mmCIF file with all atom_site columns, C-alpha atoms and ligand atoms in Angstrom:
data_model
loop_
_atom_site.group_PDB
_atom_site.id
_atom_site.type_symbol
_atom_site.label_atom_id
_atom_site.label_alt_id
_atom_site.label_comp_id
_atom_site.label_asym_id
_atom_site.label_entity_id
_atom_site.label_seq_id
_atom_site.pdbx_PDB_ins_code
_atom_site.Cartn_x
_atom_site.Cartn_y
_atom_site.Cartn_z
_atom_site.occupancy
_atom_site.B_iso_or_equiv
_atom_site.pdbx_formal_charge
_atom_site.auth_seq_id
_atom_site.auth_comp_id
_atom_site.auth_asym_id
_atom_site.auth_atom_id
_atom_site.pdbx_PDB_model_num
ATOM   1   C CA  . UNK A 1 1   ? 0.000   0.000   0.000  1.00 92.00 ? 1   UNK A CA  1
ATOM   2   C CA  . UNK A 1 2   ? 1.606   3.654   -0.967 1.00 95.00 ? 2   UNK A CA  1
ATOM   3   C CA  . UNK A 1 3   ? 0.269   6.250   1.038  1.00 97.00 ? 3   UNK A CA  1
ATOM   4   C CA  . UNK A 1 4   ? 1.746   10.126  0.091  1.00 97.00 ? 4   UNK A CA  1
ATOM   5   C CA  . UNK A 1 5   ? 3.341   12.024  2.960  1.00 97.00 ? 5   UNK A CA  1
ATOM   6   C CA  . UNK A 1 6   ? 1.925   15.113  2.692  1.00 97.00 ? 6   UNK A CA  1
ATOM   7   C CA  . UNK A 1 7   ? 5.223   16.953  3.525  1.00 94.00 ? 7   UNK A CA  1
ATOM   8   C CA  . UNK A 1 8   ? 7.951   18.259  1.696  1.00 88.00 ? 8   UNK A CA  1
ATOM   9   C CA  . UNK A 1 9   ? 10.772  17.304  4.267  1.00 87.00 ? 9   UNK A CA  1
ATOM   10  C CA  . UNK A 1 10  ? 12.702  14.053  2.703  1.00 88.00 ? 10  UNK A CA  1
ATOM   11  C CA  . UNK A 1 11  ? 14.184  13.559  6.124  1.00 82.00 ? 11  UNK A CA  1
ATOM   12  C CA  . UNK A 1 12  ? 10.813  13.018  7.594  1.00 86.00 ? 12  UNK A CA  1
ATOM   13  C CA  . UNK A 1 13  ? 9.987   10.589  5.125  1.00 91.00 ? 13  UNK A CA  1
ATOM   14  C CA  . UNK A 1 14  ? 12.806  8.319   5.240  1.00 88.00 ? 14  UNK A CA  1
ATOM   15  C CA  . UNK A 1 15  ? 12.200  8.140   9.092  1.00 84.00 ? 15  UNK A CA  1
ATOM   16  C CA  . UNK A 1 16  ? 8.859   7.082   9.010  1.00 90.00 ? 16  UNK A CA  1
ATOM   17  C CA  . UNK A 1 17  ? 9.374   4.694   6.406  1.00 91.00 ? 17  UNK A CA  1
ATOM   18  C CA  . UNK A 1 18  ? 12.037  3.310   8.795  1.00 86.00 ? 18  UNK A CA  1
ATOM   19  C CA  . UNK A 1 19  ? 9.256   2.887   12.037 1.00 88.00 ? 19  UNK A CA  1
ATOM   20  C CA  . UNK A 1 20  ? 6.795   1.469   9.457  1.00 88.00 ? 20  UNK A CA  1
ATOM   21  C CA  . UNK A 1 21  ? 9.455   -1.047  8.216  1.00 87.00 ? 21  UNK A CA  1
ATOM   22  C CA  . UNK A 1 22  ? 9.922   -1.842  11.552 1.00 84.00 ? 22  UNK A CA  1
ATOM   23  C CA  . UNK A 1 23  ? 6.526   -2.599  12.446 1.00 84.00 ? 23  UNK A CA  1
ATOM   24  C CA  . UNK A 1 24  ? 6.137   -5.070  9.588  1.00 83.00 ? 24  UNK A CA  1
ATOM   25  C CA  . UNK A 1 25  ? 4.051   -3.851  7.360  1.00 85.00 ? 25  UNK A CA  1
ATOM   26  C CA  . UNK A 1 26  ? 3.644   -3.322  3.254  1.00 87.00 ? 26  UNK A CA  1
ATOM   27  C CA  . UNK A 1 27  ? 3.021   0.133   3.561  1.00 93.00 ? 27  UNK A CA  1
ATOM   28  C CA  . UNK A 1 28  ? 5.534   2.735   1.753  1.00 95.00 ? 28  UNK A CA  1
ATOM   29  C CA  . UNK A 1 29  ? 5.164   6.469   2.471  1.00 96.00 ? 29  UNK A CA  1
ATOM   30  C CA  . UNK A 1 30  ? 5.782   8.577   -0.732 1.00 96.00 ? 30  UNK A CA  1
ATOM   31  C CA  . UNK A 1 31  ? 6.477   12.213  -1.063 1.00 95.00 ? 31  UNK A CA  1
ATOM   32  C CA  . UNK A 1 32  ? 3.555   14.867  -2.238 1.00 95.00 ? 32  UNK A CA  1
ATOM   33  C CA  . UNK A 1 33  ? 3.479   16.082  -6.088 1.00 92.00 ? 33  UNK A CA  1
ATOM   34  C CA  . UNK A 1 34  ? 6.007   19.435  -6.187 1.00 92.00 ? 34  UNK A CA  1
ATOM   35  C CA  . UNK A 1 35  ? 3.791   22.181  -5.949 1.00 94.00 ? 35  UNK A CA  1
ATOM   36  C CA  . UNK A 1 36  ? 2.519   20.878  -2.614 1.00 96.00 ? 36  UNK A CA  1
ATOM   37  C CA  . UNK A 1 37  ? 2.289   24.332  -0.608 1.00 94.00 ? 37  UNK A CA  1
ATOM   38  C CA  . UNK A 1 38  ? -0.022  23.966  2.253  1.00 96.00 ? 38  UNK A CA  1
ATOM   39  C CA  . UNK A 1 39  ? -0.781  27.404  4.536  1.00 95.00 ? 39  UNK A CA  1
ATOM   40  C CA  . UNK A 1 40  ? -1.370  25.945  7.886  1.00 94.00 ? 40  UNK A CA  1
ATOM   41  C CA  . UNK A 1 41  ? -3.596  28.231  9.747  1.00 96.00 ? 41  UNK A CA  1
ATOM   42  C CA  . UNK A 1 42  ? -5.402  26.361  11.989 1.00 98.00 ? 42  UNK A CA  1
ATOM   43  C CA  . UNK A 1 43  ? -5.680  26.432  15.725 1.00 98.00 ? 43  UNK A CA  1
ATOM   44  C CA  . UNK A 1 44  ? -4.490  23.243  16.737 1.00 98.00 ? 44  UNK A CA  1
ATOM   45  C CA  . UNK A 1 45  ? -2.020  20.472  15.713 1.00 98.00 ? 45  UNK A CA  1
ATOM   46  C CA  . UNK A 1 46  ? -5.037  18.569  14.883 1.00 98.00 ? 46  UNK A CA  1
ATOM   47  C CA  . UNK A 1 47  ? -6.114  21.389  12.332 1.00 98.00 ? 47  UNK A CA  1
ATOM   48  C CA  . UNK A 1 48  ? -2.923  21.431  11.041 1.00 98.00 ? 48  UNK A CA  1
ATOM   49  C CA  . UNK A 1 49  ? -2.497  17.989  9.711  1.00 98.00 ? 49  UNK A CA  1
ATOM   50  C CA  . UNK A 1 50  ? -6.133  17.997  8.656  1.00 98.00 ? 50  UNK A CA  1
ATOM   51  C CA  . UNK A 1 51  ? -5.243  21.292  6.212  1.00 98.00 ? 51  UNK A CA  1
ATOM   52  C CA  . UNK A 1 52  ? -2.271  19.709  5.188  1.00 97.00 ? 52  UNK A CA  1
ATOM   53  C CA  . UNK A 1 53  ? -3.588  15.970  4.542  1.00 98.00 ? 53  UNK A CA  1
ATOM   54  C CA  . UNK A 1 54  ? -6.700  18.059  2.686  1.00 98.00 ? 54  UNK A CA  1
ATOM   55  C CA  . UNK A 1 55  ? -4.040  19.783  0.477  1.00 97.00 ? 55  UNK A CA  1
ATOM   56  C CA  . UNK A 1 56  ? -2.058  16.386  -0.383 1.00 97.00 ? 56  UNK A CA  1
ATOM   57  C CA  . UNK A 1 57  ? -5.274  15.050  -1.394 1.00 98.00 ? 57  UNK A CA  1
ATOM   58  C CA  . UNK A 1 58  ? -6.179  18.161  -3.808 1.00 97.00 ? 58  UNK A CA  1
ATOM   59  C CA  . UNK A 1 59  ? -3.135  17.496  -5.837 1.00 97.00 ? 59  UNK A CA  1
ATOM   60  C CA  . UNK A 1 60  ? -2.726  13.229  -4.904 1.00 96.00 ? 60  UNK A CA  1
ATOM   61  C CA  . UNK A 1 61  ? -5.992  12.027  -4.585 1.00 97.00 ? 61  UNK A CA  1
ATOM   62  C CA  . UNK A 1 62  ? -4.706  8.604   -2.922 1.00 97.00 ? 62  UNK A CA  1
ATOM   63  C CA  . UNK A 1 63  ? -4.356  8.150   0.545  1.00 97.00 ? 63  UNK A CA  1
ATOM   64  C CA  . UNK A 1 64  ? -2.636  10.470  2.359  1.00 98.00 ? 64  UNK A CA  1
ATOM   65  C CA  . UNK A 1 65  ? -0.770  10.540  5.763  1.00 98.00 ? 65  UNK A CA  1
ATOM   66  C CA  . UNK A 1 66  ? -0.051  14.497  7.265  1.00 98.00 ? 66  UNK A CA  1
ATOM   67  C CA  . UNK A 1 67  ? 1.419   15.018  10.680 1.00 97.00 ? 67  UNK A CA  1
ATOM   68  C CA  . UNK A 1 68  ? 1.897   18.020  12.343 1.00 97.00 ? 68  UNK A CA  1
ATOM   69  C CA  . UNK A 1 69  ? 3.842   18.778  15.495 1.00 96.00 ? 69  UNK A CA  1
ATOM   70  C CA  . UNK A 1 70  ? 5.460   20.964  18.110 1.00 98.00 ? 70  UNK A CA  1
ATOM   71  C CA  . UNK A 1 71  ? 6.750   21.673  21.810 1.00 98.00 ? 71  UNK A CA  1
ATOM   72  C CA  . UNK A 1 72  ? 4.037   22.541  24.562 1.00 99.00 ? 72  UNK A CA  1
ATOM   73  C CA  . UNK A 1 73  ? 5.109   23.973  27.892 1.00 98.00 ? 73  UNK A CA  1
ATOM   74  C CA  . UNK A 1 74  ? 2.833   23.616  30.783 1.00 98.00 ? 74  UNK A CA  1
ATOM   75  C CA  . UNK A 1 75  ? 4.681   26.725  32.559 1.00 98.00 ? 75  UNK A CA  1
ATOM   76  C CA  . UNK A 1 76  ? 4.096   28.935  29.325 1.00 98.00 ? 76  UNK A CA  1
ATOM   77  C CA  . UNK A 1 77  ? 0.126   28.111  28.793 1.00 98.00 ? 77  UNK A CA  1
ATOM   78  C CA  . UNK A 1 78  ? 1.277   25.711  26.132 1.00 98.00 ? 78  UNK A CA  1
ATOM   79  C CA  . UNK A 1 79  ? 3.407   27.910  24.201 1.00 98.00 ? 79  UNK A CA  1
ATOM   80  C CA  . UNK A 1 80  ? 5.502   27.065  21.523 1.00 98.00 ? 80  UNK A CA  1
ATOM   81  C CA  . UNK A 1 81  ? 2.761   25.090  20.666 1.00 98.00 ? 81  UNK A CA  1
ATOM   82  C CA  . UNK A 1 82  ? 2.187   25.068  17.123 1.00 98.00 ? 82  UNK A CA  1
ATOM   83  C CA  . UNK A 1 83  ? 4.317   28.327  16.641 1.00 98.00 ? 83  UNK A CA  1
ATOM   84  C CA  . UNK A 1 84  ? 6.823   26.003  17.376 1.00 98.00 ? 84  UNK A CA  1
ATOM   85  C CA  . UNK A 1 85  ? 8.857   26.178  14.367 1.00 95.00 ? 85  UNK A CA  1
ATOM   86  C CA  . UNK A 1 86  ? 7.991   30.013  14.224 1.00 96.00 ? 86  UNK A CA  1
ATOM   87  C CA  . UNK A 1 87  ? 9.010   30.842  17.688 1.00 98.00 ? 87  UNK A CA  1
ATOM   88  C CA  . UNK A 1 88  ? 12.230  32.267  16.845 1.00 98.00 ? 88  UNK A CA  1
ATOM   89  C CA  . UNK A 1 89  ? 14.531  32.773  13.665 1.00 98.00 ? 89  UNK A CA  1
ATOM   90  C CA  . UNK A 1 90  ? 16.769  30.159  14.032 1.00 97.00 ? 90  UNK A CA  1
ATOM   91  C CA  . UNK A 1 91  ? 16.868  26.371  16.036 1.00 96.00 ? 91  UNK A CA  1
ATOM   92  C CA  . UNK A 1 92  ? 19.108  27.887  18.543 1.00 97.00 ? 92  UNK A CA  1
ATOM   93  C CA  . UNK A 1 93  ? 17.272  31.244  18.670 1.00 98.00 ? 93  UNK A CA  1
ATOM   94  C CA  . UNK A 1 94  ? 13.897  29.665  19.699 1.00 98.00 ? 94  UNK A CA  1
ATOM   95  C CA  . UNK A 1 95  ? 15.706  26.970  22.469 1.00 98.00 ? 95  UNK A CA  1
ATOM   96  C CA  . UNK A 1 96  ? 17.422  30.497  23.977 1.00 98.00 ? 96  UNK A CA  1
ATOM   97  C CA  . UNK A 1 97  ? 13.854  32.168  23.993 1.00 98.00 ? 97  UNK A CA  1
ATOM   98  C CA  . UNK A 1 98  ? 12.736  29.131  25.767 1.00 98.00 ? 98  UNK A CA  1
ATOM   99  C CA  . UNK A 1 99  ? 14.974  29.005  28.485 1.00 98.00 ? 99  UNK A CA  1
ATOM   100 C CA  . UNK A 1 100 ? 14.596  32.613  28.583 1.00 98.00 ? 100 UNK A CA  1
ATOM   101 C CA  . UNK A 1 101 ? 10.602  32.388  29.466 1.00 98.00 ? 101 UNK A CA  1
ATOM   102 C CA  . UNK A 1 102 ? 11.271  29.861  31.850 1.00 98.00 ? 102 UNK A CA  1
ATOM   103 C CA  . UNK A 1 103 ? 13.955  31.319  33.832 1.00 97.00 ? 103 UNK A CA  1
ATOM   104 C CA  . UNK A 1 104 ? 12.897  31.163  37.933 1.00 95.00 ? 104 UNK A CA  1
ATOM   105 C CA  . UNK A 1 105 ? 10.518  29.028  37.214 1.00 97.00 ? 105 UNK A CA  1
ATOM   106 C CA  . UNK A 1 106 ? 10.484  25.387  38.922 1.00 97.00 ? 106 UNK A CA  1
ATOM   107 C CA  . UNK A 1 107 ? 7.661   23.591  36.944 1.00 98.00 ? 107 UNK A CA  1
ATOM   108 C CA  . UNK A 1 108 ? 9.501   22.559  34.017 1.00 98.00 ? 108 UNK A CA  1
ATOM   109 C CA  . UNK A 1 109 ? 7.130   20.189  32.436 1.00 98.00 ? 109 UNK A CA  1
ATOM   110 C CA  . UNK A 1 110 ? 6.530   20.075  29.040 1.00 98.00 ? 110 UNK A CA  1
ATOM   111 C CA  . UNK A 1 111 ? 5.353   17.660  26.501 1.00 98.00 ? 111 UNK A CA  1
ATOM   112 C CA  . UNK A 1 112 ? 5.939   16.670  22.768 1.00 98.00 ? 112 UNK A CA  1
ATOM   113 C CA  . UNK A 1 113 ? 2.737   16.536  20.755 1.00 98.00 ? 113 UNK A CA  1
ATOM   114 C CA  . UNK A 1 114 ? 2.052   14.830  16.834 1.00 98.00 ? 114 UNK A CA  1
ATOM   115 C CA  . UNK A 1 115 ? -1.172  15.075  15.403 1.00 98.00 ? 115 UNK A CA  1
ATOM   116 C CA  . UNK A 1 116 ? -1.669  12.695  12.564 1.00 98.00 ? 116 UNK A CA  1
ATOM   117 C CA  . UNK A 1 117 ? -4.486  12.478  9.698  1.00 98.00 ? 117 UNK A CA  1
ATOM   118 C CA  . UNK A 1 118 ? -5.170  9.391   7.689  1.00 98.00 ? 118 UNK A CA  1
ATOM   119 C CA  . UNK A 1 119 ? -7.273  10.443  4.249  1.00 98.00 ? 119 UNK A CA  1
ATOM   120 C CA  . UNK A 1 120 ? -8.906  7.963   2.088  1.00 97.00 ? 120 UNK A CA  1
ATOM   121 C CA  . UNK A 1 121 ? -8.492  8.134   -1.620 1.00 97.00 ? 121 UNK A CA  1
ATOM   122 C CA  . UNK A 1 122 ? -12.231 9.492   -1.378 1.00 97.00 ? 122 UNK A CA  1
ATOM   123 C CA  . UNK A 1 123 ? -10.703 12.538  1.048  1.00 97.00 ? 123 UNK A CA  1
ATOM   124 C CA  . UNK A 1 124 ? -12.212 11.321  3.675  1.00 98.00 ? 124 UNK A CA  1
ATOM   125 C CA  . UNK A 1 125 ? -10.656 11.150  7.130  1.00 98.00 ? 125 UNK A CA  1
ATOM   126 C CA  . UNK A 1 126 ? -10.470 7.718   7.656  1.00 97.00 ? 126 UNK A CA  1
ATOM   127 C CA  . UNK A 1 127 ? -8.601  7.931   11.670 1.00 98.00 ? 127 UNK A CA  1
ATOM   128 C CA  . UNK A 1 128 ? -6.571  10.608  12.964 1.00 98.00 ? 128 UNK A CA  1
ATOM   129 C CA  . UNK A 1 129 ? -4.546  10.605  16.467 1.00 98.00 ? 129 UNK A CA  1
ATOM   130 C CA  . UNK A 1 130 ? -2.608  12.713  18.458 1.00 98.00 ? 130 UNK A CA  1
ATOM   131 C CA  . UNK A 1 131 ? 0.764   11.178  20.217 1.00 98.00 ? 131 UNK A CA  1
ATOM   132 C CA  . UNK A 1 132 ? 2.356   12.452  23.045 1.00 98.00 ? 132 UNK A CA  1
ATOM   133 C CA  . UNK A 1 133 ? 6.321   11.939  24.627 1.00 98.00 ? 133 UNK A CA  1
ATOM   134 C CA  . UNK A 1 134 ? 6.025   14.012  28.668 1.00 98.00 ? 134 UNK A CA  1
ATOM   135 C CA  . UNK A 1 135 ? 8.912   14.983  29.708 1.00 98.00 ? 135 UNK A CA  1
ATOM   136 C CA  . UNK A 1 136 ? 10.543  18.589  31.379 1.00 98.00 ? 136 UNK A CA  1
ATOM   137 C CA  . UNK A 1 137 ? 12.931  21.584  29.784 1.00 98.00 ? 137 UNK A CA  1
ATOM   138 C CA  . UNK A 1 138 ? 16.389  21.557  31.089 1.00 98.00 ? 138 UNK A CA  1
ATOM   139 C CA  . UNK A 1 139 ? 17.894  24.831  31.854 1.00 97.00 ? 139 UNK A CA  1
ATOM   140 C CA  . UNK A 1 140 ? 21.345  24.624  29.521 1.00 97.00 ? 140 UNK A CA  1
ATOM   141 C CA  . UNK A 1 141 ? 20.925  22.372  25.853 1.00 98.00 ? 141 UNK A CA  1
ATOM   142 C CA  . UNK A 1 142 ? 22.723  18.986  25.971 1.00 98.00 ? 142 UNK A CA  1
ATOM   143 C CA  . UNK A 1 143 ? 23.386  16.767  22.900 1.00 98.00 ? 143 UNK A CA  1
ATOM   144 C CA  . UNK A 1 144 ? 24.175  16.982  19.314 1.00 97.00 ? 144 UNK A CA  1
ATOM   145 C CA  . UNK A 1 145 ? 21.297  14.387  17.925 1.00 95.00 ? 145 UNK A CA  1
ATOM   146 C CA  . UNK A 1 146 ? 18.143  15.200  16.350 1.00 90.00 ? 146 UNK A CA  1
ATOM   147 C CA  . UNK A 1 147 ? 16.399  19.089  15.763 1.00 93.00 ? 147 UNK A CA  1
ATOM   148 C CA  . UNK A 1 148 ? 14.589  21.785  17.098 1.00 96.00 ? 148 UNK A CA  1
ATOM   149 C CA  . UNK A 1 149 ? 14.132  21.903  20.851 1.00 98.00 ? 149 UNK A CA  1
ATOM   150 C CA  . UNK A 1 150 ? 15.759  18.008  21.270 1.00 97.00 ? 150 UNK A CA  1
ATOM   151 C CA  . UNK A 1 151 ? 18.491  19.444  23.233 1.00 98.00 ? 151 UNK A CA  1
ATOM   152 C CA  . UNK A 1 152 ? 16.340  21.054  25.945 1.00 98.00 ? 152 UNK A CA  1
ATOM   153 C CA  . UNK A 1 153 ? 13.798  18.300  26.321 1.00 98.00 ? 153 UNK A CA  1
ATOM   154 C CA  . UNK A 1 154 ? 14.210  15.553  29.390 1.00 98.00 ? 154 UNK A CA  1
ATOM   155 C CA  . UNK A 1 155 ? 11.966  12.566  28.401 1.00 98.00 ? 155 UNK A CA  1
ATOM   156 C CA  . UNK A 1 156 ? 9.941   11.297  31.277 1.00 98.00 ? 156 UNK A CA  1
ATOM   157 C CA  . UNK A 1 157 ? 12.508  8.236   33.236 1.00 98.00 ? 157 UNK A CA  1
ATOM   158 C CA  . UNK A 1 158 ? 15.509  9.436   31.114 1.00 98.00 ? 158 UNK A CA  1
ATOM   159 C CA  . UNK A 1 159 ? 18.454  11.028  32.325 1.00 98.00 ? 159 UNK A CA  1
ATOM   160 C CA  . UNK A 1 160 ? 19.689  11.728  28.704 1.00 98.00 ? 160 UNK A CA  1
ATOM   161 C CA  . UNK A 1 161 ? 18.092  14.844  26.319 1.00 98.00 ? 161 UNK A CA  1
ATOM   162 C CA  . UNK A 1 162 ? 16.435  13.695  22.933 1.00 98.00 ? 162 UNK A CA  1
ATOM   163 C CA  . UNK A 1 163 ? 19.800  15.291  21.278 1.00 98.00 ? 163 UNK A CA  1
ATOM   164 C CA  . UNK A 1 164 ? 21.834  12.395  23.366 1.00 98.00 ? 164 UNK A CA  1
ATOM   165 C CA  . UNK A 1 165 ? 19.710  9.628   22.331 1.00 98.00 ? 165 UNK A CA  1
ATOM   166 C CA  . UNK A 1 166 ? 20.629  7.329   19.105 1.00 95.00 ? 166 UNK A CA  1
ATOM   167 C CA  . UNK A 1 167 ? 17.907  7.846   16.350 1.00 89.00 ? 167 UNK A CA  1
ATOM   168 C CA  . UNK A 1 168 ? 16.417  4.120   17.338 1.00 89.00 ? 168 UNK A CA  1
ATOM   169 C CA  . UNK A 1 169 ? 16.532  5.131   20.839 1.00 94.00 ? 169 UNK A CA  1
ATOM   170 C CA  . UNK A 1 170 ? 14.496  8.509   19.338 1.00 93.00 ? 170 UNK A CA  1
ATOM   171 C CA  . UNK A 1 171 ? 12.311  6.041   17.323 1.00 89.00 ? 171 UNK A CA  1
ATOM   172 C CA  . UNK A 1 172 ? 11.336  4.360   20.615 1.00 92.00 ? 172 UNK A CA  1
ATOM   173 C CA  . UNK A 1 173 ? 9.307   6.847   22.305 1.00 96.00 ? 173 UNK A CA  1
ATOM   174 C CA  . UNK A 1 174 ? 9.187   9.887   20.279 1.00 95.00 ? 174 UNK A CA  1
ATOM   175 C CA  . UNK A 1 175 ? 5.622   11.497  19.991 1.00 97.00 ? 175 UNK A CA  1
ATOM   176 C CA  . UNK A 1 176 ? 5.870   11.031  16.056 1.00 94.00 ? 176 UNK A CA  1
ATOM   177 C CA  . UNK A 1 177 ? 6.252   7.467   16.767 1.00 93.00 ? 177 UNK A CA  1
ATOM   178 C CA  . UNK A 1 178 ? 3.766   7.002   19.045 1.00 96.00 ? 178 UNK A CA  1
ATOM   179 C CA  . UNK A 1 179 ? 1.089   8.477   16.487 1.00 97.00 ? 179 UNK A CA  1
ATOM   180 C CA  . UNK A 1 180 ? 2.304   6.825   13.836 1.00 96.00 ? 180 UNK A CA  1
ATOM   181 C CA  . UNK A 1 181 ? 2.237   2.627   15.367 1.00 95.00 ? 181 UNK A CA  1
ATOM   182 C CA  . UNK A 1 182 ? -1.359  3.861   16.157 1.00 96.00 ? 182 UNK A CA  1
ATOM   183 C CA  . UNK A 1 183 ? -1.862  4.922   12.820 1.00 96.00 ? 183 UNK A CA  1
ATOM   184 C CA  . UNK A 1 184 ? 0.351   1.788   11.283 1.00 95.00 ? 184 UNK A CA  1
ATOM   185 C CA  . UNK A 1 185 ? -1.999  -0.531  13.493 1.00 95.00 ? 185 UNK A CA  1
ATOM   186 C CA  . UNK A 1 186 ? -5.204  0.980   12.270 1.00 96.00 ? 186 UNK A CA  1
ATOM   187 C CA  . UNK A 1 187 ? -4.078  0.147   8.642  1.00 94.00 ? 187 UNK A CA  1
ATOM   188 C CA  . UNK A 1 188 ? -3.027  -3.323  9.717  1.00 91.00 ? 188 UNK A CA  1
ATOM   189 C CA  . UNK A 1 189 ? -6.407  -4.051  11.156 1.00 92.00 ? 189 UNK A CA  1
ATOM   190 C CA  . UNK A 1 190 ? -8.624  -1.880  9.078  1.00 94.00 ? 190 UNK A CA  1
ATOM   191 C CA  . UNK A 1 191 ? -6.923  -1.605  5.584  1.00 91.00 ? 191 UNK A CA  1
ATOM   192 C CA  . UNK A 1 192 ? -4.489  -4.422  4.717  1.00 82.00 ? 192 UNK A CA  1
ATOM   193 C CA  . UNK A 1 193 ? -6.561  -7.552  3.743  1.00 70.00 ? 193 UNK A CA  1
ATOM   194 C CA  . UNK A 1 194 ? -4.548  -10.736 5.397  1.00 60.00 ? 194 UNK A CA  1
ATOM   195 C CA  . UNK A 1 195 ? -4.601  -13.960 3.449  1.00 53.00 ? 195 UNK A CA  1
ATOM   196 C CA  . UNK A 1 196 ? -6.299  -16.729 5.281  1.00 63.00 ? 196 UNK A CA  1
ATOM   197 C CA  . UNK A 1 197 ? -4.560  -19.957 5.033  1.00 61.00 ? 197 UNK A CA  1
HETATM 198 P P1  . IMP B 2 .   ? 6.659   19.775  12.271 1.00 51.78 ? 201 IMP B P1  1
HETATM 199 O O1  . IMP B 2 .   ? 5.195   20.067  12.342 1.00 51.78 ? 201 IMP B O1  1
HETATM 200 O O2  . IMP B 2 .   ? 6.966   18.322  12.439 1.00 51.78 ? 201 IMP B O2  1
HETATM 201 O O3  . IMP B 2 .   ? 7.322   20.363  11.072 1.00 51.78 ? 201 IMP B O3  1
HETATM 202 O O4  . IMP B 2 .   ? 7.338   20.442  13.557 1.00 51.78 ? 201 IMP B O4  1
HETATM 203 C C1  . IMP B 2 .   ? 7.181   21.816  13.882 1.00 51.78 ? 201 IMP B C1  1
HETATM 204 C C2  . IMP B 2 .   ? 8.266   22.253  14.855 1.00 51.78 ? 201 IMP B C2  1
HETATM 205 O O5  . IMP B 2 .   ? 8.091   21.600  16.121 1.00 51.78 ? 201 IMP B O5  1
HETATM 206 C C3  . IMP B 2 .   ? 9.682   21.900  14.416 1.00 51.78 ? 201 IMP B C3  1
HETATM 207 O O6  . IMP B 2 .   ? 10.209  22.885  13.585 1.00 51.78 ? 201 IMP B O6  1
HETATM 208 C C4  . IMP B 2 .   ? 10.402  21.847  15.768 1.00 51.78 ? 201 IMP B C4  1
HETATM 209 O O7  . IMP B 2 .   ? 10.742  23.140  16.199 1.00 51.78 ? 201 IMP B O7  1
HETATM 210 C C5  . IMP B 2 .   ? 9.335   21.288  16.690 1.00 51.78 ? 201 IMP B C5  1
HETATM 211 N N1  . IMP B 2 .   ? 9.465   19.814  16.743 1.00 51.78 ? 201 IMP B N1  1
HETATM 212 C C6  . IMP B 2 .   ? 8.600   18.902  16.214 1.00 51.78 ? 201 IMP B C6  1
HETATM 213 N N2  . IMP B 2 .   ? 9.037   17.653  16.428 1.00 51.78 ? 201 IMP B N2  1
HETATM 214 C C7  . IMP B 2 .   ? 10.197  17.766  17.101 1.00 51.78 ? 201 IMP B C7  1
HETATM 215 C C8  . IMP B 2 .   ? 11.136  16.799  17.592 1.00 51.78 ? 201 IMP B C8  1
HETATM 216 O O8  . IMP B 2 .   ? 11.006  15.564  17.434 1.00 51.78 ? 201 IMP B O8  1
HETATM 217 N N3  . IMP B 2 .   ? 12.212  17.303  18.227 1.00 51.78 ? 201 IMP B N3  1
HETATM 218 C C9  . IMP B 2 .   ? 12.415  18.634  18.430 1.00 51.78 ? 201 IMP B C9  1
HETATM 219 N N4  . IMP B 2 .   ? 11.593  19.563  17.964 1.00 51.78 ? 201 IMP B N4  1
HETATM 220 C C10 . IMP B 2 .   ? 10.476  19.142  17.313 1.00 51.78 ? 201 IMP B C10 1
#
């Protein structure tokens, strides 16, 4: 089964083709037609993969996948949120205003969020879920793996930062993961028609 990615970023791609090899299934994740352009103005993450998958499925018409994500601290009302990859010009400009709004302040937790949206070919949402990894900000950036606010972020029973973790180590409990098993197990139960022997 090929199911477009509606996102641009090959990285992204390759990574969940990588947890959906994993789980054992036939399902390859292809990237949208060119002028895939999406303006993401919704409220929520939720809203935010549903514009995008809608958009994939304008130009695709096949099933689509779109996932969209971000950083939400309890201290700061939620914030990034989904400004998340707005919140500041650069990677390292957005974990300094961060730290910066959280200075003094003891409550550090924060979570990881990815909403996900499933279309059918008949652009239809067929399932959507949002996946979660809890953890806290830590108050100097540790670790040269992964992006964005990795470096900051203290999953929940870990003493390492995302940015010290291995990729597969990443793949384990990352909120992108989490979404996407639920998603890979709705297609294995729902979609994928098993031979009987
Ligand atoms: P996107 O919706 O997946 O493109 O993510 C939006 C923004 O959220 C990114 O630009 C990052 O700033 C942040 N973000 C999302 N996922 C992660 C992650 O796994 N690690 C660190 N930052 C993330």
């Amino acid at each position: 089964m090929k199911i477009v990615l509606a996102s641009s970023n090959e990285h992204k791609v390759q990574e969940i083709n990588e947890i959906a090899a994993d789980y054992g299934i036939d399902v390859k994740f292809i990237l949208p037609p060119n002028n895939f352009n999406p303006i993401e103005n919704g409220k929520t993450f939720q809203e935010n993969s549903y514009i995008k998958a809608r958009e994939a499925w304008k130009l695709a018409k096949s099933w689509i996948l779109a996932d969209d994500s971000g950083l939400c601290i309890d201290a700061l009302n939620g914030a990034p949120g989904i400004y998340s990859a707005r919140y500041a010009d650069t990677p390292e400009l957005r974990i300094k205003r961060v730290l910066n709004e959280l200075n003094g302040t003891a409550d550090r937790k924060a979570y990881f969020a990815c909403a996900m949206t499933l279309i059918n070919p008949q652009g239809k949402v067929e399932y959507s879920f949002e996946g979660r990894c809890e953890g806290t900000i830590i108050r100097e950036p540790r670790g040269k793996n992964g992006f964005g606010y990795d470096p900051i972020f203290l999953p929940r029973n870990y003493t390492k930062t995302i940015a010290e973790l291995s990729e597969d180590e990443k793949n384990q409990i990352s909120h992108r993961s989490v979404a996407l098993r639920q998603i890979l197990n709705y297609i294995k139960t729902n979609l994928l028609i098993t031979e009987i022997h």
